[in-house]
N, CA, C and O atoms as a DFTB+ gen file, in Angstrom:
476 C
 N C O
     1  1      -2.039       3.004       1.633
     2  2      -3.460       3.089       1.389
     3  2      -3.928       4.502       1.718
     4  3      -3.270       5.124       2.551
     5  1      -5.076       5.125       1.113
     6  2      -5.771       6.732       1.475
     7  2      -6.565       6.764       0.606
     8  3      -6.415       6.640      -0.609
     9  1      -7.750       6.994       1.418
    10  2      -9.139       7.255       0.717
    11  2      -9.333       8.526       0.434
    12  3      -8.461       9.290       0.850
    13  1     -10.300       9.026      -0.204
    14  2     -10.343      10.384      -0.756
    15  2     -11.886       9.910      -0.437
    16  3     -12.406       8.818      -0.664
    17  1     -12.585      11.377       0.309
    18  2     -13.752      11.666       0.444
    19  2     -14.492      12.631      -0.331
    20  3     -13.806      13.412      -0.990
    21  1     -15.777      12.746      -0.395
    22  2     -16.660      13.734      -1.272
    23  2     -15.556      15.107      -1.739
    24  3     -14.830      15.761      -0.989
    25  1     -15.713      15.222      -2.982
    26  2     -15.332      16.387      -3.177
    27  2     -13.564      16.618      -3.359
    28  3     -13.049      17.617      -3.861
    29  1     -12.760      15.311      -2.763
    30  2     -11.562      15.381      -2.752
    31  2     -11.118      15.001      -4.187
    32  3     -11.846      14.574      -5.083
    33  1     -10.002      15.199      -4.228
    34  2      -8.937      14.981      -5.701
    35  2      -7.969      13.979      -5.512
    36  3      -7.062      14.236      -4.721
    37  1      -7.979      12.927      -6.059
    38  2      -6.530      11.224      -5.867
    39  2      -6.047      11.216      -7.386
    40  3      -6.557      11.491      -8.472
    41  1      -5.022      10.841      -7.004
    42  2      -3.964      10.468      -8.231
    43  2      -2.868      10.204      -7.546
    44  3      -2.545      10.690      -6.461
    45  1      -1.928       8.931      -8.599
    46  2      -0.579       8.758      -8.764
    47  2      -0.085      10.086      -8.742
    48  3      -0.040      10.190      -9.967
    49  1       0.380      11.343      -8.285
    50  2       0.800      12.113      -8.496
    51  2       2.457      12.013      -9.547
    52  3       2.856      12.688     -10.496
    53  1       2.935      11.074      -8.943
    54  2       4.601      10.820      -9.406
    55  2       4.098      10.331     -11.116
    56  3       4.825      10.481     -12.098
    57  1       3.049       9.882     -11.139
    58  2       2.709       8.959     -12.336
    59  2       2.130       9.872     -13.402
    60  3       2.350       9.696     -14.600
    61  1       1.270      11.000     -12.846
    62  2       0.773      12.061     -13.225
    63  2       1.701      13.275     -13.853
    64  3       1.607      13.714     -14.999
    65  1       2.638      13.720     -12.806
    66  2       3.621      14.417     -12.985
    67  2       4.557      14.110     -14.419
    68  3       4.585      14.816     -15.427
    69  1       5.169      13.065     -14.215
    70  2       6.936      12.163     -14.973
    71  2       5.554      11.425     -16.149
    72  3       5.801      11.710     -17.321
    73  1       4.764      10.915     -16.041
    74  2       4.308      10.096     -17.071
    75  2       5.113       8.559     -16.933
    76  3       5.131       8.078     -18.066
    77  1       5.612       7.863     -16.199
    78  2       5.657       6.868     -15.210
    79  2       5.004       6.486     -15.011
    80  3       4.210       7.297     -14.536
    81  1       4.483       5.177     -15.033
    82  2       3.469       4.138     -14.809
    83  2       2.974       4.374     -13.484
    84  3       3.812       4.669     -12.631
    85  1       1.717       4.295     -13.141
    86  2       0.652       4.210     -11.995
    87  2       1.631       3.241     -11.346
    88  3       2.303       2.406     -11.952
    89  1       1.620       3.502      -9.802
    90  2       2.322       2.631      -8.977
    91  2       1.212       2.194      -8.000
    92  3       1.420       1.489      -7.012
    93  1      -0.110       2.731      -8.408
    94  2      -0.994       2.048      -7.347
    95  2      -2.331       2.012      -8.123
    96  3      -2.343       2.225      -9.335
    97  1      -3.243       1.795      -7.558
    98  2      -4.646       1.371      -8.253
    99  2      -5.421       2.438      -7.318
   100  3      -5.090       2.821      -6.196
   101  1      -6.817       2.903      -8.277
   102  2      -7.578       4.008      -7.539
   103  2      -8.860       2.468      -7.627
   104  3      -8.940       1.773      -8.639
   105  1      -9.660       2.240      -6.453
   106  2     -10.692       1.773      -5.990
   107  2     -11.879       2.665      -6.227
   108  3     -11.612       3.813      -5.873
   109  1     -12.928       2.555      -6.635
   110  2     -13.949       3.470      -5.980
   111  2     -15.146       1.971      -5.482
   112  3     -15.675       1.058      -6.115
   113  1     -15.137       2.519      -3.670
   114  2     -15.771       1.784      -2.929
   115  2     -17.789       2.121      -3.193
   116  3     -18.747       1.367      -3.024
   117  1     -17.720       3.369      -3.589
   118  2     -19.028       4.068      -3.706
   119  2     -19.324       4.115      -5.082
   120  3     -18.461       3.697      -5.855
   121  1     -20.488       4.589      -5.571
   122  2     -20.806       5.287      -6.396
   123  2     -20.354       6.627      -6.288
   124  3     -20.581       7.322      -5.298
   125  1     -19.456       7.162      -7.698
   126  2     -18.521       7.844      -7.719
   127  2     -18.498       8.445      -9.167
   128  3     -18.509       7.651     -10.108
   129  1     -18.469       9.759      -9.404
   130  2     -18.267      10.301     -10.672
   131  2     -16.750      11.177     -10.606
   132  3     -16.374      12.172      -9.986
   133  1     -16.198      10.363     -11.463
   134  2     -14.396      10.477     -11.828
   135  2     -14.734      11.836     -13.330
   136  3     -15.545      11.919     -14.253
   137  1     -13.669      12.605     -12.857
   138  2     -13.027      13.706     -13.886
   139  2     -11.692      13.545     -14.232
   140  3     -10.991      13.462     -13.224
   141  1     -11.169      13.482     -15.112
   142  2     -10.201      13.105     -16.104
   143  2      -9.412      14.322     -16.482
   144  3      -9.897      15.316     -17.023
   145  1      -8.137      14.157     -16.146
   146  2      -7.352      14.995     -17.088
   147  2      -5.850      14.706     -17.819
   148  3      -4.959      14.382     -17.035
   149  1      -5.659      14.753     -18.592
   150  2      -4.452      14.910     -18.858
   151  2      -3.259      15.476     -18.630
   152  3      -3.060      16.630     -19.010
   153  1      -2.490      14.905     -18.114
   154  2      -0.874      16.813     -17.906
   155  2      -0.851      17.344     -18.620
   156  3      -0.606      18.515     -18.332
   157  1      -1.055      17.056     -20.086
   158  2      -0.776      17.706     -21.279
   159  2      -1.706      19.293     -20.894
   160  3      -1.197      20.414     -20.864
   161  1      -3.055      18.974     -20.653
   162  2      -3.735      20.035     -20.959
   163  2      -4.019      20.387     -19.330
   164  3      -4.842      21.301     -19.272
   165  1      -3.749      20.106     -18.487
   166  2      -3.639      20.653     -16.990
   167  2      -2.489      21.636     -17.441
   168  3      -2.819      22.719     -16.958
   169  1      -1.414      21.782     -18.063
   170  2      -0.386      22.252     -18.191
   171  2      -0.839      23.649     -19.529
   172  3      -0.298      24.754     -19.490
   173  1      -1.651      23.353     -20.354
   174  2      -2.146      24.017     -21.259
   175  2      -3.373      25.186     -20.038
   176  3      -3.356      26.413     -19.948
   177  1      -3.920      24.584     -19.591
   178  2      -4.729      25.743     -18.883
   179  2      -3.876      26.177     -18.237
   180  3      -3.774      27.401     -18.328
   181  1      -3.084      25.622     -17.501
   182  2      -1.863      26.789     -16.271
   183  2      -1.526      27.770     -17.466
   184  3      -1.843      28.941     -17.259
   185  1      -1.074      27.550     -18.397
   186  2      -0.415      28.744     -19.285
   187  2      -0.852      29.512     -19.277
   188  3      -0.466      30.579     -18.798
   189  1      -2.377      29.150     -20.093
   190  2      -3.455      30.100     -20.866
   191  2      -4.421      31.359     -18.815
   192  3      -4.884      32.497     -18.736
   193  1      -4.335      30.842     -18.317
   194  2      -4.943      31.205     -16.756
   195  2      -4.206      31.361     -15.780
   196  3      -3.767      30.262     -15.441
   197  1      -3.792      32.276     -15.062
   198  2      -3.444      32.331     -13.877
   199  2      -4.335      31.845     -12.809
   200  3      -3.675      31.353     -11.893
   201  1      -5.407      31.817     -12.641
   202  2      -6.802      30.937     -11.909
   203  2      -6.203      29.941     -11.677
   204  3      -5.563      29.627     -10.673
   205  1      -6.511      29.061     -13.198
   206  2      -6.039      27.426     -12.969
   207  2      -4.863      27.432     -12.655
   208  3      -4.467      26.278     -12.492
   209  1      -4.232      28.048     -12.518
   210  2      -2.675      27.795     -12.204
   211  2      -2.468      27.608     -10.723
   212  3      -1.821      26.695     -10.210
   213  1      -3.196      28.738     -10.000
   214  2      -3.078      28.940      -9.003
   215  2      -4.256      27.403      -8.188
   216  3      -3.817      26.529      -7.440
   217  1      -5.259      27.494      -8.511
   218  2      -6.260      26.341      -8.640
   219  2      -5.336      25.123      -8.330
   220  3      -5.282      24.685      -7.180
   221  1      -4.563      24.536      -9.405
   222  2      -3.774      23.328      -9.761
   223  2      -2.656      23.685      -8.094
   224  3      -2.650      22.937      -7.116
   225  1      -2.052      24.649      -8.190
   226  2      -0.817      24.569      -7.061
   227  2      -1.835      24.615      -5.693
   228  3      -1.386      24.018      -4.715
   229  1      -3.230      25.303      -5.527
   230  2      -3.387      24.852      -3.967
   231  2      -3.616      23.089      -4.015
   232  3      -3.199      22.346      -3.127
   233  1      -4.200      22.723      -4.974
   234  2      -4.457      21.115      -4.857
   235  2      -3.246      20.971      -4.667
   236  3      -3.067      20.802      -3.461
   237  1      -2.296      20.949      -5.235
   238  2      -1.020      20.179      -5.008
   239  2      -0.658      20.446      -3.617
   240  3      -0.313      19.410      -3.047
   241  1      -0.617      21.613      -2.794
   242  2      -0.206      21.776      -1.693
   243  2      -1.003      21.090      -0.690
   244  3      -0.527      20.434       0.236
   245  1      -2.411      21.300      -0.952
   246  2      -2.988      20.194      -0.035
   247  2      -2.799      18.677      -0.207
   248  3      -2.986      17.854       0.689
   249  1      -2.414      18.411      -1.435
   250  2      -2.261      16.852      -1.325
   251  2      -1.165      17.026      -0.238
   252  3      -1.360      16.443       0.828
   253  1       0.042      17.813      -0.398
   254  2       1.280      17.545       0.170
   255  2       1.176      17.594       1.824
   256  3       1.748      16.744       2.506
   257  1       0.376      18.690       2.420
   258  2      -0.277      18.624       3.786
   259  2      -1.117      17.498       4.146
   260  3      -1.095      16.959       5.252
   261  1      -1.656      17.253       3.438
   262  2      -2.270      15.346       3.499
   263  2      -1.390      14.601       3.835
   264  3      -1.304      14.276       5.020
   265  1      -0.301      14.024       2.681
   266  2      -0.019      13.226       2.986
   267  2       1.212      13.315       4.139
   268  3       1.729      12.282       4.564
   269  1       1.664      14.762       4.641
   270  2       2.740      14.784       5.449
   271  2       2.180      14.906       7.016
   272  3       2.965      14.896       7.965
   273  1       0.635      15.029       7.195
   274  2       0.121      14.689       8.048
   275  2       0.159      13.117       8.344
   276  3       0.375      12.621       9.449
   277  1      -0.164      12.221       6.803
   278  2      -0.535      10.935       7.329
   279  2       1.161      10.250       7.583
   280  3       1.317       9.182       8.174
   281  1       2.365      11.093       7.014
   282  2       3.337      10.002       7.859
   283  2       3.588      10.144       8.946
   284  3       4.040       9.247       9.657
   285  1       3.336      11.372       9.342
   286  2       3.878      11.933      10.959
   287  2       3.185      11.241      11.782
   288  3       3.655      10.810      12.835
   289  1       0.958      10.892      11.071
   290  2       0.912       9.974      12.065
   291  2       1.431       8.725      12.037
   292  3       2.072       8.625      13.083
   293  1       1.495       7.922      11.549
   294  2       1.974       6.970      11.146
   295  2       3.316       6.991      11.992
   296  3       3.366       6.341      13.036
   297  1       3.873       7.370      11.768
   298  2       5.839       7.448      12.701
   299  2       5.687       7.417      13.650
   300  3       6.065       6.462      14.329
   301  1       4.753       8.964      14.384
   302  2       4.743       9.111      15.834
   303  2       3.477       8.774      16.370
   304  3       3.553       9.096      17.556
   305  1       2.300       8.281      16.138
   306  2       1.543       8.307      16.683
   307  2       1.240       6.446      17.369
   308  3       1.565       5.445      16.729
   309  1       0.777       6.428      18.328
   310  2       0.411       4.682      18.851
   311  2      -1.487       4.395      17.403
   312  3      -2.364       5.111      16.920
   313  1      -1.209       3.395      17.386
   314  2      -2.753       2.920      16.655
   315  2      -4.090       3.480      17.197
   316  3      -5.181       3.790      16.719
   317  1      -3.421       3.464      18.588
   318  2      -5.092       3.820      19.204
   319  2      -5.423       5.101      18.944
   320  3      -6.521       5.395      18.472
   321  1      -4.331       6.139      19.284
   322  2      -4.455       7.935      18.498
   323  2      -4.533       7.966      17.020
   324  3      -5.251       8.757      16.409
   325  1      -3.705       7.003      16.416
   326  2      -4.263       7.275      14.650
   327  2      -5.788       6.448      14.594
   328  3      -6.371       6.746      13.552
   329  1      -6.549       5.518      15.426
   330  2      -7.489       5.633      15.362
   331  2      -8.552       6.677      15.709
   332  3      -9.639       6.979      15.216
   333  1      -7.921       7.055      16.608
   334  2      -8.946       8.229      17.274
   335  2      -9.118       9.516      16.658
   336  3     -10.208      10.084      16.722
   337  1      -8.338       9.917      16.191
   338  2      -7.608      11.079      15.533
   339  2      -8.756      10.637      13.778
   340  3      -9.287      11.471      13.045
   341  1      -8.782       9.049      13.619
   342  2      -9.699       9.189      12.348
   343  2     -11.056       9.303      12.495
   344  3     -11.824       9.857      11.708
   345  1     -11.422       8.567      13.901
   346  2     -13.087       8.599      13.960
   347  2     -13.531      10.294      14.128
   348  3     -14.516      10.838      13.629
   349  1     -12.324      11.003      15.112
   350  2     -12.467      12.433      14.827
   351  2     -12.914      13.063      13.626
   352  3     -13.762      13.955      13.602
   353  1     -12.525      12.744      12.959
   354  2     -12.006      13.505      11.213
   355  2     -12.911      12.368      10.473
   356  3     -13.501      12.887       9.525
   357  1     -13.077      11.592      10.548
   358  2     -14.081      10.799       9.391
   359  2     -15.265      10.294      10.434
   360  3     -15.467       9.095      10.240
   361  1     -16.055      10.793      11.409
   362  2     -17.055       9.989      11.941
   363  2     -17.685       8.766      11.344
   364  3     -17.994       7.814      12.061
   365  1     -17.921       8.767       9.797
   366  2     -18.832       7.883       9.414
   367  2     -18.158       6.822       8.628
   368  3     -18.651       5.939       7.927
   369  1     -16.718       7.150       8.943
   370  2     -16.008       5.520       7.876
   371  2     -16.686       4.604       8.168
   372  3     -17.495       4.164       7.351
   373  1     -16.566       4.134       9.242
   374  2     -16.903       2.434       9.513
   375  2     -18.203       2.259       8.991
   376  3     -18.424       1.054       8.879
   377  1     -19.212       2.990       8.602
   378  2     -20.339       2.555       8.104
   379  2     -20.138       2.680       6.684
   380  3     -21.094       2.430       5.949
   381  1     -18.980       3.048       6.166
   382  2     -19.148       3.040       4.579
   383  2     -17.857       2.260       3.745
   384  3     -17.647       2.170       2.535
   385  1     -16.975       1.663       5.097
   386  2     -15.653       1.324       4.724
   387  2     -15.305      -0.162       5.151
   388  3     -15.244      -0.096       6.379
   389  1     -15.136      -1.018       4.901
   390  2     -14.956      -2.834       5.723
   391  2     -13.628      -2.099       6.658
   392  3     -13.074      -1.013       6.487
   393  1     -13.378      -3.214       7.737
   394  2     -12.960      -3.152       8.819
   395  2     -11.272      -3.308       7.752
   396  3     -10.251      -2.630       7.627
   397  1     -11.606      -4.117       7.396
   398  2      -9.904      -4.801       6.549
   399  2      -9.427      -3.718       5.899
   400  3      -8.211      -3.726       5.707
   401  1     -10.227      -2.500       5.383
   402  2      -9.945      -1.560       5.108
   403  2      -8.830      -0.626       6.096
   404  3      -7.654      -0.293       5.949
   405  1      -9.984      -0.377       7.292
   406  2      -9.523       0.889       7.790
   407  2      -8.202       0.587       8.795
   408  3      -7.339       1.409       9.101
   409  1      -8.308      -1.179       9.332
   410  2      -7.157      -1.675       9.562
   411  2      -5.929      -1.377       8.590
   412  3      -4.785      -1.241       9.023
   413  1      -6.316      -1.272       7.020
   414  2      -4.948      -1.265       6.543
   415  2      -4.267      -0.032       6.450
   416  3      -3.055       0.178       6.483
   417  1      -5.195       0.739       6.330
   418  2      -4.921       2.868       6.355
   419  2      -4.649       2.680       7.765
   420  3      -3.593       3.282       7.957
   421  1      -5.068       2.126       8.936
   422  2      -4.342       2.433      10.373
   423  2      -2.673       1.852      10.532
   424  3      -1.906       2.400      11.324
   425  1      -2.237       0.660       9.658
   426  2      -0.989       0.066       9.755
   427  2      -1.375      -0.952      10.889
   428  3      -0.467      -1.198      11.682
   429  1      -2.677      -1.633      11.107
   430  2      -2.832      -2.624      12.250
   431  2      -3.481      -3.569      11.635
   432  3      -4.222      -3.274      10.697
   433  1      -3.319      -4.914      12.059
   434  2      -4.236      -5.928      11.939
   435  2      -5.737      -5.633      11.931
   436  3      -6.051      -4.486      12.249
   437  1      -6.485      -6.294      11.689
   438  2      -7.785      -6.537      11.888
   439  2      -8.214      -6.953      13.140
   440  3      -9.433      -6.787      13.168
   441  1      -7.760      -7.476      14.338
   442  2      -7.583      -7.884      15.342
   443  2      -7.671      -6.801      16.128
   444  3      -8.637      -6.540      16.846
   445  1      -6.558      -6.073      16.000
   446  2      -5.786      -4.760      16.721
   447  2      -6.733      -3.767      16.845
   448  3      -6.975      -3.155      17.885
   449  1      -7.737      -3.475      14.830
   450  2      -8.717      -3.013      15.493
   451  2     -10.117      -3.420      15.723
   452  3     -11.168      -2.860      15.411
   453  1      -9.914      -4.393      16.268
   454  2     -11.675      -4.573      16.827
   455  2     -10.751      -4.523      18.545
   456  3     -11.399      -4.198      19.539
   457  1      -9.941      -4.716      18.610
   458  2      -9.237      -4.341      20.138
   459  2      -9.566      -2.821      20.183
   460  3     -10.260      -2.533      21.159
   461  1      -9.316      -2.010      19.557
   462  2      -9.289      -0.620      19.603
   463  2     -10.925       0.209      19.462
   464  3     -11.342       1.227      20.013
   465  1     -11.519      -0.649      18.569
   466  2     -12.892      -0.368      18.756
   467  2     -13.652      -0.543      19.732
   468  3     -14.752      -0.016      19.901
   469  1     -12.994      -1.444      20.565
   470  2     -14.058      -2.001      22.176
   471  2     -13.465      -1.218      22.992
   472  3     -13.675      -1.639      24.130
   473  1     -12.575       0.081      23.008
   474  2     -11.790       0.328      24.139
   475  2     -12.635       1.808      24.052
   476  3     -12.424       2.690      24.884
């Protein structure tokens, strides 16, 4: 599971990349205005621009710092620091996100965190 906040960029990347079927579903919990692209022509502006080129590879690198942040927490961290570590970095989830949610991006029950929320 990983939410994408204001302003961020989500995709199947593997699905995006290979043209391989979506291996997951994009949600939008909010009111949300989606931009569309194709590889075909993401690949047509890299040619024609060095900008977009460069543009396209920092997104990609930040997805990749994303998500190699979220396994490390995930591996090494206890629930209560990958909770803490999110209210840090997202103050306002819980008012915009259900609990069953942020339990499932933490890897804990629903239980685990209303334990972690009272502590």
């Amino acid at each position: 599971m990983q939410f994408a906040y204001e302003n961020w960029w989500i995709s199947d990347m593997q699905s995006f990349n290979t043209g391989a079927p979506a291996q997951f579903d994009i949600d939008c919990l909010e009111d949300t205005t989606v931009f569309s692209i194709s590889h075909e022509d993401k690949e047509d502006l890299c040619r024609i621009s060095n900008k977009m080129q460069y543009f396209f590879r920092r997104k990609a690198v930040y997805n990749m710092i994303a998500l190699h942040k979220r396994v490390l927490m995930l591996l090494s961290s206890t629930a209560s620091e990958r909770y803490e570590a999110l209210l840090k970095q997202y103050p306002q989830l819980h008012e915009r996100v259900s609990k069953k949610l942020i339990a499932g991006y933490l890897g804990v029950t629903r239980e685990t965190l209303s334990r972690l929320s009272t502590t």
